[in-house]
Structure formats: structure tokens, C-alpha cells
mmCIF file of C-alpha atoms in Angstrom:
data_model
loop_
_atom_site.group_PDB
_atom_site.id
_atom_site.type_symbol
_atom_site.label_atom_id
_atom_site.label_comp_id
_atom_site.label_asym_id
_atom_site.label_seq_id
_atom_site.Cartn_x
_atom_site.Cartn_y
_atom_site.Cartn_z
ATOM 1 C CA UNK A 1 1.758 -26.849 -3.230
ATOM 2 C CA UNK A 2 2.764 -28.629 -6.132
ATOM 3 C CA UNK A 3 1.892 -25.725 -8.574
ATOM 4 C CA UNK A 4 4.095 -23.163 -6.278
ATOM 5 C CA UNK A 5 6.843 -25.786 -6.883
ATOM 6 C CA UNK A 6 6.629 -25.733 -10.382
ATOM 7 C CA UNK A 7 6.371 -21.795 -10.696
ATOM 8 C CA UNK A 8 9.526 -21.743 -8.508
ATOM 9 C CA UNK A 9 11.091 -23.657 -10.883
ATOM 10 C CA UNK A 10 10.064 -21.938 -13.803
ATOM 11 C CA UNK A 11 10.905 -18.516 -12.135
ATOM 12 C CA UNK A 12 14.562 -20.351 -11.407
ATOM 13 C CA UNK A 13 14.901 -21.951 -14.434
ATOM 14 C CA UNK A 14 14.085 -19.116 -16.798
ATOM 15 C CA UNK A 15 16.220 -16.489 -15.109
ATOM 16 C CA UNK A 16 16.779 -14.487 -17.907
ATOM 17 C CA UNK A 17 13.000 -13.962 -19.108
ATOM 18 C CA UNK A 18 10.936 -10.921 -17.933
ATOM 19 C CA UNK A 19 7.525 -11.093 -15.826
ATOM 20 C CA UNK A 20 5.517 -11.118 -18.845
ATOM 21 C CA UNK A 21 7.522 -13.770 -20.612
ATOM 22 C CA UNK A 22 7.622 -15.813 -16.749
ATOM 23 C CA UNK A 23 3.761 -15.360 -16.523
ATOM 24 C CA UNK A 24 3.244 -16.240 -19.712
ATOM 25 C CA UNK A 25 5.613 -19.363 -19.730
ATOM 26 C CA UNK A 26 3.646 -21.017 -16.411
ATOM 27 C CA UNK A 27 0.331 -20.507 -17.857
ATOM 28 C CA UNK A 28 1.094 -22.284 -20.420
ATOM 29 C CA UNK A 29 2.554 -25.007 -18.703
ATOM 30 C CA UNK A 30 0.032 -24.860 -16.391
ATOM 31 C CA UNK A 31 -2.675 -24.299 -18.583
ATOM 32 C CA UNK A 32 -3.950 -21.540 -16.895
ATOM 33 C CA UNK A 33 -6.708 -19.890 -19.448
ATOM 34 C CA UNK A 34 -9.712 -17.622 -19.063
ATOM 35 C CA UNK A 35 -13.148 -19.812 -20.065
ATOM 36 C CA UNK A 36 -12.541 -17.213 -23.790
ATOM 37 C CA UNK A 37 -9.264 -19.478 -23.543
ATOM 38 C CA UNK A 38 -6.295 -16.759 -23.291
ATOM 39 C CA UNK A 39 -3.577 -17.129 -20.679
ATOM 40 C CA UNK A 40 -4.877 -16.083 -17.338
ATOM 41 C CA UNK A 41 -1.224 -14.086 -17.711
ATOM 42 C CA UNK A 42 -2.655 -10.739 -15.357
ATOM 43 C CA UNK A 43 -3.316 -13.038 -12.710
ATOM 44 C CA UNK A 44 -0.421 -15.212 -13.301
ATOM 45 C CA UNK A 45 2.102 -12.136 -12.562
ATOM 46 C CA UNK A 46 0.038 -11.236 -9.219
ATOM 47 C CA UNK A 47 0.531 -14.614 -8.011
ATOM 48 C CA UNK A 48 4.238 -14.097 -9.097
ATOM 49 C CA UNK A 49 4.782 -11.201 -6.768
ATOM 50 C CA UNK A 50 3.038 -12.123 -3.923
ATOM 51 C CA UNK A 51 5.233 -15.417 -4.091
ATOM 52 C CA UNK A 52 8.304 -12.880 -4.220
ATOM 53 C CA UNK A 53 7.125 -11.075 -1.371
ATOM 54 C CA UNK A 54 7.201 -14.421 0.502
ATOM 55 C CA UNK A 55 10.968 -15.079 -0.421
ATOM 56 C CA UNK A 56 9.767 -17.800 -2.194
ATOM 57 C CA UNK A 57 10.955 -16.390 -5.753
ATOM 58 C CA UNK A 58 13.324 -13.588 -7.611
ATOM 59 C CA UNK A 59 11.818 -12.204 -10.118
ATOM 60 C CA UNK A 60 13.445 -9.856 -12.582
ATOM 61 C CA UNK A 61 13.412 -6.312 -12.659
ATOM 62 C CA UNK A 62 10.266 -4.465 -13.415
ATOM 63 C CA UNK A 63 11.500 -2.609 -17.043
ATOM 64 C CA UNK A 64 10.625 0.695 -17.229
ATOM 65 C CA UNK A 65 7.625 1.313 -19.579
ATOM 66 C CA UNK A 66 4.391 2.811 -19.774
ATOM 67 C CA UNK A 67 2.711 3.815 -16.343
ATOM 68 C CA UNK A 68 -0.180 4.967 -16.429
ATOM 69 C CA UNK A 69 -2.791 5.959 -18.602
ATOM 70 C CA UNK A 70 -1.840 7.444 -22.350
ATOM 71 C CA UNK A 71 -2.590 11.039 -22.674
ATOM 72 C CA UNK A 72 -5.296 11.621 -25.615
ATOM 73 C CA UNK A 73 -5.261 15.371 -26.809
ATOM 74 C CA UNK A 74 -8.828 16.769 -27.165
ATOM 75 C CA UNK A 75 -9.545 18.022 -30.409
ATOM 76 C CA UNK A 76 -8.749 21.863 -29.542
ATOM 77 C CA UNK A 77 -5.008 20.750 -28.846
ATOM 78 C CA UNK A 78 -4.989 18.356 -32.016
ATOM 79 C CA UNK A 79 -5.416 21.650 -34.072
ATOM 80 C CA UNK A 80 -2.520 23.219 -32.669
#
């Protein structure tokens, strides 16, 4: 309960960051790392929307950007 509280504040506080930047931003302050020691910033955002889907945050917009996976051209089409 107390880490929700804090994420809602973050998520409040930081209004004008995107989900990346949010997630980001509480695992640092919560110190959330994978045992390599990088943010645990994947999970962080999944947390983030189910907590949205609760009402219990806003986040920002999703910005549009790559979806899916990238398109690699076997060699045939490379030689066009």
C-alpha cells in the first residue's frame, strides 16, 4: 500500500513525463532492479496500467511509435 501511494504520486506529480520516463522515474525511486541491476522498467509500466485500469492513476497518452515487429528484407529483396 505504501508503494501504490508513492507511484500515485509520482504518476501525479510528474504529469508531463511519458510511461517510459514515469516507469523509469519510480524504479528508481523505488529501487526496483533486475538481480543484473537494470530498472525492472517493463514491469514497472504493467503495474502502471493495471493501476490505471483501477482509477487509481492517469497516465499519459500512449505516443505513437513502433508496433510490432521490424520488417527485415531477405536477401532476394535487398538486391532489388
Amino acid at each position: 500500500p505504501e508503494e501504490i501511494a508513492l507511484i500515485c504520486e509520482i504518476v501525479e506529480s510528474c504529469a508531463g513525463l511519458s510511461r517510459a520516463e514515469l516507469s523509469a522515474t519510480v524504479c528508481e525511486l523505488l529501487n526496483w532492479r533486475s538481480q543484473a541491476g537494470k530498472l525492472k522498467t517493463r514491469e514497472c509500466r504493467d503495474v502502471l496500467e493495471v493501476l490505471e485500469a483501477k482509477g487509481q492513476v492517469t497516465l499519459p497518452p500512449k505516443r505513437p511509435g513502433c508496433r510490432g515487429p521490424t520488417h527485415i528484407p531477405n536477401s532476394e529483396e535487398s538486391s532489388r
